[in-house]
Tab-separated table of C-alpha atoms and ligand atoms in Angstrom:
chain	number	residue	atom	x	y	z
J	15	MET	CA	79.685	87.419	101.511
J	16	GLN	CA	82.484	84.638	100.005
J	17	ILE	CA	85.754	85.638	98.463
J	18	GLY	CA	87.593	82.014	96.572
J	19	SER	CA	86.995	79.700	100.429
J	20	LEU	CA	86.838	82.537	102.252
J	21	GLN	CA	83.101	83.312	103.540
J	22	LEU	CA	83.256	86.251	105.770
J	23	GLU	CA	80.663	88.430	107.951
J	24	SER	CA	81.372	91.701	106.016
J	25	ASN	CA	81.712	93.351	102.695
J	26	LEU	CA	83.167	95.814	104.435
J	27	PHE	CA	86.723	96.414	104.124
J	28	LEU	CA	90.275	98.149	105.539
J	29	SER	CA	91.972	98.854	102.704
J	30	PRO	CA	96.179	98.570	103.658
J	31	LEU	CA	97.490	101.836	104.632
J	32	ALA	CA	100.895	100.724	105.049
J	33	GLY	CA	102.965	101.741	107.864
J	34	TYR	CA	99.312	102.066	110.267
J	35	THR	CA	97.684	98.873	109.076
J	36	ASN	CA	100.211	96.639	111.464
J	37	LEU	CA	98.378	94.972	114.165
J	38	PRO	CA	97.782	97.640	116.659
J	39	PHE	CA	95.149	100.092	114.158
J	40	ARG	CA	93.674	96.321	112.491
J	41	LEU	CA	92.549	95.560	116.918
J	42	VAL	CA	91.545	98.705	117.558
J	43	VAL	CA	89.132	98.771	114.366
J	44	ARG	CA	88.671	95.067	115.328
J	45	GLU	CA	86.800	96.197	118.382
J	46	ILE	CA	85.093	98.667	117.686
J	47	GLY	CA	82.881	96.387	114.674
J	48	GLY	CA	81.472	95.978	111.195
J	49	LEU	CA	84.994	94.788	109.547
J	50	ASP	CA	85.970	91.244	108.584
J	51	LEU	CA	88.705	90.476	106.626
J	52	ALA	CA	91.172	92.893	107.357
J	53	PRO	CA	95.140	93.473	105.474
J	54	THR	CA	98.989	93.891	106.642
J	55	ASP	CA	100.701	96.879	105.040
J	56	LEU	CA	102.315	95.431	101.812
J	57	VAL	CA	104.765	93.479	102.197
J	58	ASN	CA	108.035	92.401	100.024
J	59	ALA	CA	108.241	88.693	99.018
J	60	ARG	CA	111.626	88.878	98.858
J	61	SER	CA	112.035	90.285	102.478
J	62	LEU	CA	109.910	87.756	103.652
J	63	LEU	CA	111.295	84.775	102.402
J	64	GLU	CA	114.703	85.664	103.945
J	65	ARG	CA	113.376	85.262	106.833
J	66	ASN	CA	113.759	89.691	106.889
J	67	PRO	CA	112.954	90.934	111.006
J	68	LYS	CA	111.131	93.561	109.589
J	69	ALA	CA	108.872	91.534	107.358
J	70	LEU	CA	107.801	89.321	109.578
J	71	LYS	CA	107.518	92.211	111.912
J	72	LEU	CA	104.953	93.414	108.975
J	73	ILE	CA	102.850	90.194	109.412
J	74	GLU	CA	103.018	89.950	113.262
J	75	THR	CA	99.535	88.796	113.849
J	76	CYS	CA	97.424	87.400	116.583
J	77	PRO	CA	94.180	85.160	117.463
J	78	ALA	CA	91.805	88.796	117.514
J	79	ASP	CA	92.867	89.168	114.040
J	80	GLN	CA	91.827	87.502	112.161
J	81	PRO	CA	90.849	87.431	109.499
J	82	LEU	CA	94.058	88.150	108.380
J	83	ALA	CA	94.911	88.603	104.415
J	84	VAL	CA	98.250	89.913	104.288
J	85	GLN	CA	99.834	91.731	100.850
J	86	LEU	CA	102.889	91.021	99.417
J	87	PHE	CA	104.062	92.818	95.792
J	88	GLY	CA	106.770	92.046	94.379
J	89	SER	CA	107.652	90.827	90.564
J	90	VAL	CA	109.362	87.139	90.032
J	91	PRO	CA	106.902	84.596	89.611
J	92	GLU	CA	108.622	81.151	92.713
J	93	GLU	CA	108.854	84.527	95.157
J	94	MET	CA	106.098	85.563	94.893
J	95	ARG	CA	104.646	82.016	94.604
J	96	ASP	CA	106.806	81.599	97.290
J	97	ALA	CA	106.108	84.063	99.474
J	98	ALA	CA	102.300	82.696	99.852
J	99	ALA	CA	103.432	79.866	100.148
J	100	TYR	CA	104.614	80.091	103.233
J	101	LEU	CA	101.954	82.743	104.490
J	102	GLN	CA	99.395	79.915	104.005
J	103	SER	CA	101.551	77.597	106.008
J	104	ARG	CA	101.199	80.511	108.888
J	105	GLY	CA	97.781	80.613	109.035
J	106	VAL	CA	96.423	83.585	106.794
J	107	ALA	CA	93.544	83.390	105.359
J	108	SER	CA	94.543	85.344	102.506
J	109	VAL	CA	97.470	86.685	99.762
J	110	ASP	CA	96.368	90.389	98.038
J	111	ILE	CA	98.812	90.726	95.441
J	112	ASN	CA	99.432	95.540	95.649
J	113	MET	CA	99.223	96.268	91.707
J	114	GLY	CA	98.205	99.242	92.454
J	115	CYS	CA	101.414	100.745	93.948
J	116	PRO	CA	103.062	104.646	92.138
J	117	VAL	CA	105.779	104.396	94.145
J	118	ARG	CA	108.782	104.551	91.627
J	119	LYS	CA	110.190	101.887	94.100
J	120	VAL	CA	108.013	99.174	93.284
J	121	CYS	CA	107.133	100.017	90.461
J	122	ARG	CA	111.542	100.231	89.218
J	123	VAL	CA	111.099	96.379	89.340
J	124	GLY	CA	108.338	94.818	87.261
J	125	GLY	CA	105.486	96.068	90.832
J	126	GLY	CA	102.429	97.578	91.450
J	127	SER	CA	101.791	99.330	89.168
J	128	ALA	CA	103.806	99.167	86.485
J	129	MET	CA	102.179	94.831	86.415
J	130	MET	CA	99.313	96.539	84.461
J	131	THR	CA	100.844	97.408	81.563
J	132	GLU	CA	101.947	93.860	80.675
J	133	LEU	CA	99.236	90.969	81.472
J	134	ASP	CA	100.339	87.702	80.687
J	135	LYS	CA	103.269	88.318	82.517
J	136	THR	CA	101.301	89.246	85.504
J	137	ALA	CA	98.374	86.719	84.525
J	138	ARG	CA	101.315	84.133	83.833
J	139	LEU	CA	101.919	85.157	88.100
J	140	VAL	CA	99.194	85.288	89.600
J	141	ARG	CA	98.390	81.304	88.091
J	142	GLY	CA	101.890	80.707	89.372
J	143	MET	CA	100.499	81.613	93.373
J	144	VAL	CA	96.776	81.106	93.053
J	145	GLU	CA	98.043	76.695	92.420
J	146	ALA	CA	100.348	77.060	94.551
J	147	VAL	CA	98.327	77.195	97.832
J	148	LYS	CA	94.300	76.379	98.890
J	149	ILE	CA	94.457	79.870	100.502
J	150	PRO	CA	92.280	82.807	98.006
J	151	VAL	CA	94.644	84.933	96.230
J	152	THR	CA	93.481	88.302	95.689
J	153	ALA	CA	94.960	91.470	93.701
J	154	LYS	CA	94.709	95.134	94.215
J	155	MET	CA	94.896	97.937	91.327
J	156	ARG	CA	94.528	101.218	90.587
J	157	LEU	CA	92.550	101.774	87.312
J	158	GLY	CA	95.000	102.448	85.420
J	159	TRP	CA	97.690	104.487	84.800
J	160	ASP	CA	96.123	107.315	83.768
J	161	ASP	CA	92.593	108.125	81.874
J	162	GLN	CA	93.664	107.382	78.198
J	163	ASN	CA	94.678	104.159	79.775
J	164	LEU	CA	91.753	102.842	82.372
J	165	THR	CA	93.493	99.338	81.730
J	166	ALA	CA	91.717	98.104	85.285
J	167	PRO	CA	88.921	96.017	83.407
J	168	ASP	CA	90.985	93.950	81.317
J	169	LEU	CA	93.296	93.454	83.447
J	170	ALA	CA	90.931	92.234	86.276
J	171	HIS	CA	89.034	89.759	83.385
J	172	VAL	CA	92.538	88.449	83.039
J	173	LEU	CA	93.071	87.302	86.344
J	174	GLU	CA	90.562	85.860	86.928
J	175	ASP	CA	91.276	83.186	84.451
J	176	ALA	CA	94.351	82.671	86.097
J	177	GLY	CA	91.676	82.165	89.252
J	178	VAL	CA	92.882	85.522	91.329
J	179	ALA	CA	89.614	84.845	94.194
J	180	ALA	CA	88.576	89.295	94.337
J	181	ILE	CA	89.178	92.206	93.070
J	182	PHE	CA	90.179	95.425	94.647
J	183	VAL	CA	90.140	98.408	92.983
J	184	HIS	CA	90.875	102.018	93.877
J	185	GLY	CA	88.050	104.259	91.079
J	186	ARG	CA	91.875	106.471	90.066
J	187	THR	CA	94.478	105.523	87.660
J	188	ARG	CA	97.847	106.413	88.902
J	189	GLU	CA	98.604	109.386	87.480
J	190	GLN	CA	96.098	110.932	89.486
J	191	GLY	CA	97.377	109.482	92.889
J	192	PHE	CA	94.984	111.518	94.919
J	193	GLY	CA	93.843	114.119	93.518
J	194	GLY	CA	91.351	114.323	91.794
J	195	SER	CA	88.215	112.796	92.108
J	196	VAL	CA	87.154	109.422	91.983
J	197	ASN	CA	85.707	106.792	88.759
J	198	LEU	CA	82.696	104.871	89.685
J	199	ALA	CA	82.456	104.574	86.174
J	200	GLY	CA	85.569	102.889	86.060
J	201	ILE	CA	84.835	100.675	89.029
J	202	ALA	CA	81.840	100.093	87.256
J	203	ALA	CA	83.624	99.011	84.290
J	204	VAL	CA	85.670	96.318	86.646
J	205	VAL	CA	82.013	95.709	88.247
J	206	ARG	CA	81.174	94.530	83.898
J	207	ALA	CA	84.492	93.091	83.368
J	208	VAL	CA	84.178	89.946	85.924
J	209	ARG	CA	81.827	86.679	85.611
J	210	HIS	CA	81.889	85.588	89.035
J	211	ILE	CA	84.218	86.858	91.776
J	212	PRO	CA	83.667	90.060	93.205
J	213	VAL	CA	84.822	93.372	92.395
J	214	ILE	CA	85.880	95.376	96.008
J	215	GLY	CA	85.549	98.953	95.690
J	216	ASN	CA	88.212	101.568	96.882
J	217	GLY	CA	88.425	105.427	97.383
J	218	ASP	CA	87.340	108.471	99.259
J	219	ILE	CA	84.972	106.565	101.465
J	220	THR	CA	84.249	108.387	104.197
J	221	THR	CA	81.031	108.283	105.124
J	222	PRO	CA	77.857	104.550	105.458
J	223	ALA	CA	76.561	107.538	102.838
J	224	ALA	CA	79.434	107.428	100.311
J	225	ALA	CA	80.210	104.050	101.094
J	226	LYS	CA	75.801	103.137	100.116
J	227	MET	CA	76.164	105.661	96.709
J	228	MET	CA	80.076	102.996	95.962
J	229	LEU	CA	77.821	100.121	95.999
J	230	ASP	CA	74.775	101.545	93.770
J	231	GLU	CA	76.156	102.847	91.985
J	232	THR	CA	78.995	101.164	90.464
J	233	GLY	CA	77.010	97.275	91.376
J	234	CYS	CA	80.325	96.650	93.724
J	235	ALA	CA	80.576	93.543	96.224
J	236	GLY	CA	82.036	95.644	98.624
J	237	VAL	CA	84.028	98.423	99.561
J	238	SER	CA	87.162	98.990	101.490
J	239	MET	CA	88.083	102.159	103.651
J	240	GLY	CA	91.307	103.408	104.159
J	241	ARG	CA	91.359	107.210	105.279
J	242	GLY	CA	88.862	106.880	106.101
J	243	ALA	CA	89.450	103.859	109.045
J	244	LEU	CA	92.111	105.846	110.146
J	245	TYR	CA	90.607	109.139	111.547
J	246	HIS	CA	87.194	107.380	112.597
J	247	PRO	CA	87.411	103.326	113.278
J	248	TRP	CA	83.828	103.610	113.212
J	249	ILE	CA	83.361	104.152	110.307
J	250	PHE	CA	82.501	100.204	109.153
J	251	GLN	CA	80.309	99.727	111.932
J	252	ASP	CA	78.499	103.018	110.452
J	253	THR	CA	78.455	102.295	107.173
J	254	ARG	CA	77.316	98.957	108.070
J	255	HIS	CA	74.406	99.879	110.423
J	256	PHE	CA	73.758	102.373	107.958
J	257	LEU	CA	73.371	99.482	105.107
J	258	ARG	CA	70.449	97.802	107.075
J	259	THR	CA	68.901	100.432	108.852
J	260	GLY	CA	69.076	103.543	106.848
J	261	GLN	CA	70.304	105.734	110.712
J	262	ALA	CA	72.844	107.100	110.802
J	263	SER	CA	74.509	106.777	113.848
J	264	PRO	CA	75.911	109.002	116.359
J	265	GLU	CA	79.129	110.681	116.174
J	266	PRO	CA	81.505	109.135	118.634
J	267	ALA	CA	81.368	111.474	122.344
J	268	PHE	CA	84.771	112.657	122.374
J	269	GLU	CA	85.432	111.257	125.771
J	270	GLU	CA	84.614	108.669	124.407
J	271	ARG	CA	86.995	108.977	120.985
J	272	VAL	CA	90.159	109.267	123.323
J	273	ARG	CA	88.940	105.620	124.565
J	274	VAL	CA	90.148	104.530	121.013
J	275	MET	CA	92.815	106.551	120.702
J	276	ARG	CA	94.509	105.910	123.665
J	277	ARG	CA	93.443	102.460	123.157
J	278	HIS	CA	95.955	102.746	120.320
J	279	LEU	CA	99.053	103.878	121.746
J	280	ASP	CA	98.437	101.238	124.238
J	281	LEU	CA	98.405	98.434	121.229
J	282	MET	CA	101.218	99.709	119.703
J	283	VAL	CA	103.944	99.735	122.970
J	284	GLN	CA	102.841	96.411	123.250
J	285	VAL	CA	104.190	95.039	120.232
J	286	PHE	CA	106.260	97.608	119.430
J	287	GLY	CA	107.746	98.635	122.829
J	288	GLU	CA	107.517	101.834	124.144
J	289	GLU	CA	109.429	104.586	122.985
J	290	HIS	CA	109.038	103.060	119.222
J	291	GLY	CA	105.307	102.542	119.800
J	292	CYS	CA	104.992	106.298	121.374
J	293	ARG	CA	107.337	107.653	118.531
J	294	MET	CA	105.029	105.426	115.777
J	295	PHE	CA	102.797	107.461	116.983
J	296	ARG	CA	103.290	110.676	116.422
J	297	LYS	CA	101.802	110.105	112.989
J	298	ILE	CA	98.968	108.646	114.001
J	299	GLY	CA	97.474	111.494	116.931
J	300	PRO	CA	96.984	113.996	114.245
J	301	TRP	CA	94.063	110.951	112.751
J	302	HIS	CA	93.076	110.101	115.690
J	303	SER	CA	92.440	114.158	116.035
J	304	LYS	CA	90.976	115.012	112.807
J	305	ARG	CA	87.618	115.218	114.512
J	306	PHE	CA	88.114	116.460	118.117
J	307	GLY	CA	87.285	119.667	116.848
J	308	PRO	CA	90.402	122.698	117.558
J	309	ALA	CA	93.495	120.678	118.263
J	310	ASN	CA	96.275	122.193	117.840
J	311	GLU	CA	97.949	122.377	121.052
J	312	PHE	CA	96.974	118.287	120.530
J	313	ASN	CA	98.957	117.924	117.489
J	314	LYS	CA	101.613	119.761	118.426
J	315	ARG	CA	103.001	118.423	121.308
J	316	ILE	CA	101.314	114.574	119.652
J	317	VAL	CA	104.460	115.067	116.531
J	318	LYS	CA	107.631	114.481	119.625
J	319	LEU	CA	105.795	112.071	122.136
J	320	SER	CA	108.686	110.087	123.916
J	321	SER	CA	106.202	108.388	126.060
J	322	LEU	CA	103.394	106.900	127.893
J	323	ALA	CA	103.405	109.366	131.263
J	324	GLU	CA	104.209	111.812	128.328
J	325	PHE	CA	100.935	110.703	126.478
J	326	ASN	CA	99.350	111.227	130.116
J	327	ILE	CA	99.870	114.995	130.378
J	328	ILE	CA	99.792	115.791	127.234
J	329	LEU	CA	96.161	114.779	126.744
J	330	ASP	CA	95.420	116.464	130.464
J	331	ASP	CA	96.381	119.568	129.657
J	332	TYR	CA	94.611	120.026	126.014
J	333	ARG	CA	92.060	118.682	127.824
J	334	LEU	CA	92.055	121.959	129.523
J	335	TRP	CA	92.879	123.665	126.582
J	336	ARG	CA	90.020	122.595	124.670
J	337	ARG	CA	87.147	123.987	127.327
J	338	GLN	CA	87.320	127.351	125.813
J	339	PHE	CA	84.825	125.280	123.041
J	340	LEU	CA	81.969	123.897	125.148
J	341	ASP	CA	79.040	124.826	125.795
J	342	ASP	CA	77.203	124.284	128.505
J	343	ALA	CA	77.304	120.914	128.343
J	344	GLY	CA	80.417	119.712	127.482
J	345	LEU	CA	80.416	119.331	124.476
J	346	LEU	CA	81.501	121.846	121.457
J	347	LYS	CA	79.821	125.319	120.823
J	348	PRO	CA	78.692	124.694	116.871
J	349	HIS	CA	81.161	127.732	115.579
J	350	PHE	CA	84.221	124.199	116.458
J	351	ARG	CA	82.111	120.976	115.356
J	352	PRO	CA	84.817	119.885	112.453
J	353	SER	CA	82.443	120.231	109.336
J	354	PRO	CA	80.729	116.551	107.514
J	355	MET	CA	83.056	115.000	106.122
J	356	VAL	CA	82.323	114.173	101.791
J	357	ALA	CA	83.580	111.944	99.465
J	358	SER	CA	84.866	113.334	96.566
J	359	PHE	CA	82.708	111.371	94.018
J	360	MET	CA	79.865	113.498	96.324
J	361	ARG	CA	81.432	117.099	95.390
J	362	GLU	CA	80.344	119.519	93.239
J	363	PRO	CA	82.941	119.296	90.358
J	364	ALA	CA	84.660	122.450	91.069
J	365	VAL	CA	84.805	121.728	95.007
J	366	ALA	CA	86.655	117.711	94.365
J	367	GLN	CA	89.501	119.125	92.592
J	368	ARG	CA	90.544	119.558	96.263
J	369	THR	CA	91.282	116.949	97.866
J	370	GLU	CA	89.810	116.158	101.342
J	371	ILE	CA	91.211	113.014	103.229
J	372	PRO	CA	94.918	114.287	103.783
J	373	VAL	CA	97.778	111.765	102.583
J	374	PRO	CA	100.387	111.477	104.832
J	375	LYS	CA	103.325	113.392	104.264
J	376	GLY	CA	106.743	111.651	104.053
J	377	PRO	CA	108.084	108.086	102.636
J	378	VAL	CA	104.388	107.410	101.435
J	379	GLU	CA	103.259	111.368	100.384
J	380	VAL	CA	103.290	109.659	96.419
J	381	TRP	CA	101.231	106.489	97.187
R	21	FMN	C1	99.526	106.246	103.863
R	21	FMN	C2	98.879	105.927	102.763
R	21	FMN	C3	99.912	104.087	102.708
R	21	FMN	C4	99.253	102.988	101.398
R	21	FMN	N1	99.299	102.069	101.494
R	21	FMN	C5	99.042	100.882	100.406
R	21	FMN	C6	99.572	99.743	100.403
R	21	FMN	O1	100.461	99.738	101.132
R	21	FMN	N2	98.908	98.960	99.292
R	21	FMN	C7	98.274	98.675	97.995
R	21	FMN	O2	97.569	98.276	98.189
R	21	FMN	N3	97.692	100.163	98.755
R	21	FMN	C8	97.856	101.245	99.377
R	21	FMN	N4	98.015	102.741	99.913
R	21	FMN	C9	95.993	103.278	99.124
R	21	FMN	C10	95.119	102.195	100.386
R	21	FMN	O3	95.046	100.964	99.713
R	21	FMN	C11	93.997	103.092	99.356
R	21	FMN	O4	93.451	102.063	97.875
R	21	FMN	C12	93.879	104.610	99.433
R	21	FMN	O5	93.989	105.326	100.172
R	21	FMN	C13	92.514	104.829	98.985
R	21	FMN	O6	91.376	104.436	100.001
R	21	FMN	P1	91.225	105.712	100.343
R	21	FMN	O7	90.472	106.967	99.756
R	21	FMN	O8	89.884	104.790	101.761
R	21	FMN	O9	91.905	105.836	101.459
R	21	FMN	C14	97.979	103.641	100.614
R	21	FMN	C15	97.655	104.756	100.582
R	21	FMN	C16	98.415	105.500	101.898
R	21	FMN	C17	97.406	107.197	102.005
């Protein structure tokens, strides 16, 4: 698929997840396959221009991590423009503008979802960025502020005129947060509102079948997955296979899940150092263990992880503890197997009221 001048091998995208979509995680997913363009967490444009070390760490990359999209947020046109030019000079493949972030800190300064309420101003900001760089500029948004203000189609239309090369849309409103169901009709309305550029649908895709349903029912050109990739980094490979063949891929074996988790931790340590990498892994380990079957013994220790040596002990102890749930062939007894994931938009309305995919607690809980 094509985004501006960028020819991509996959129409499956990783969604930016602040605190998670760093270089180690992108490499983990890329090594498994099925993904091409992958984003950073959102980065403050001004911090980037100030060469703030934390902002520079967020855009850290390597040759295996290509093509890379950097997501910017900010509301000062000159800063957004100059940050985009700086990213281009660093070899970044595309720049994404965050327009869907409902966090107060971001909205307060006019960025994030607040952009959706001021179309003219936003169009000017975007045009300034598009004119300053050759690489594609894309935008990521929600459907609107609330159900009474589904502004995404209007915004998408205006942004296309301003030169945006693709739209990523999470099929929920800001008011919805992460609750309720993803609105496929809302995404379809965004698809209809643009003329030529691709729209990438997003929200709650946890299985290849959900990805196919979003593609089929909305007419979007591609889909983007965030939390679904955290607990199942195989989701891009599995989805690509399913879209090509109609066949579901087998669940990775426990030891394969462990291998990928271990690789993730090793990369975290390489990129962030052992102490900080292990500390950051405290919130990542429980995502990997979601498909292990019973994992409370693992989770309660991984959330205190402080060294690689400790990780080995935790894993060894967990393997022993987990044996009680296995049959003679070493597989989880049926009763202990995790139940299949079902996307909110594929569930009965009453069930869809509950959020199936957890939203991590802490500073990101209001995403
Ligand atoms: C922990 C967390 C962090 C997020 N960070 C960002 C971000 O930095 N930029 C952004 O545009 N969206 C962010 N989002 C929203 C996701 O990109 C995505 O739109 C949303 O999670 C729905 O997709 P999913 O159901 O596949 O996760 C974040 C979501 C979560 C749960």
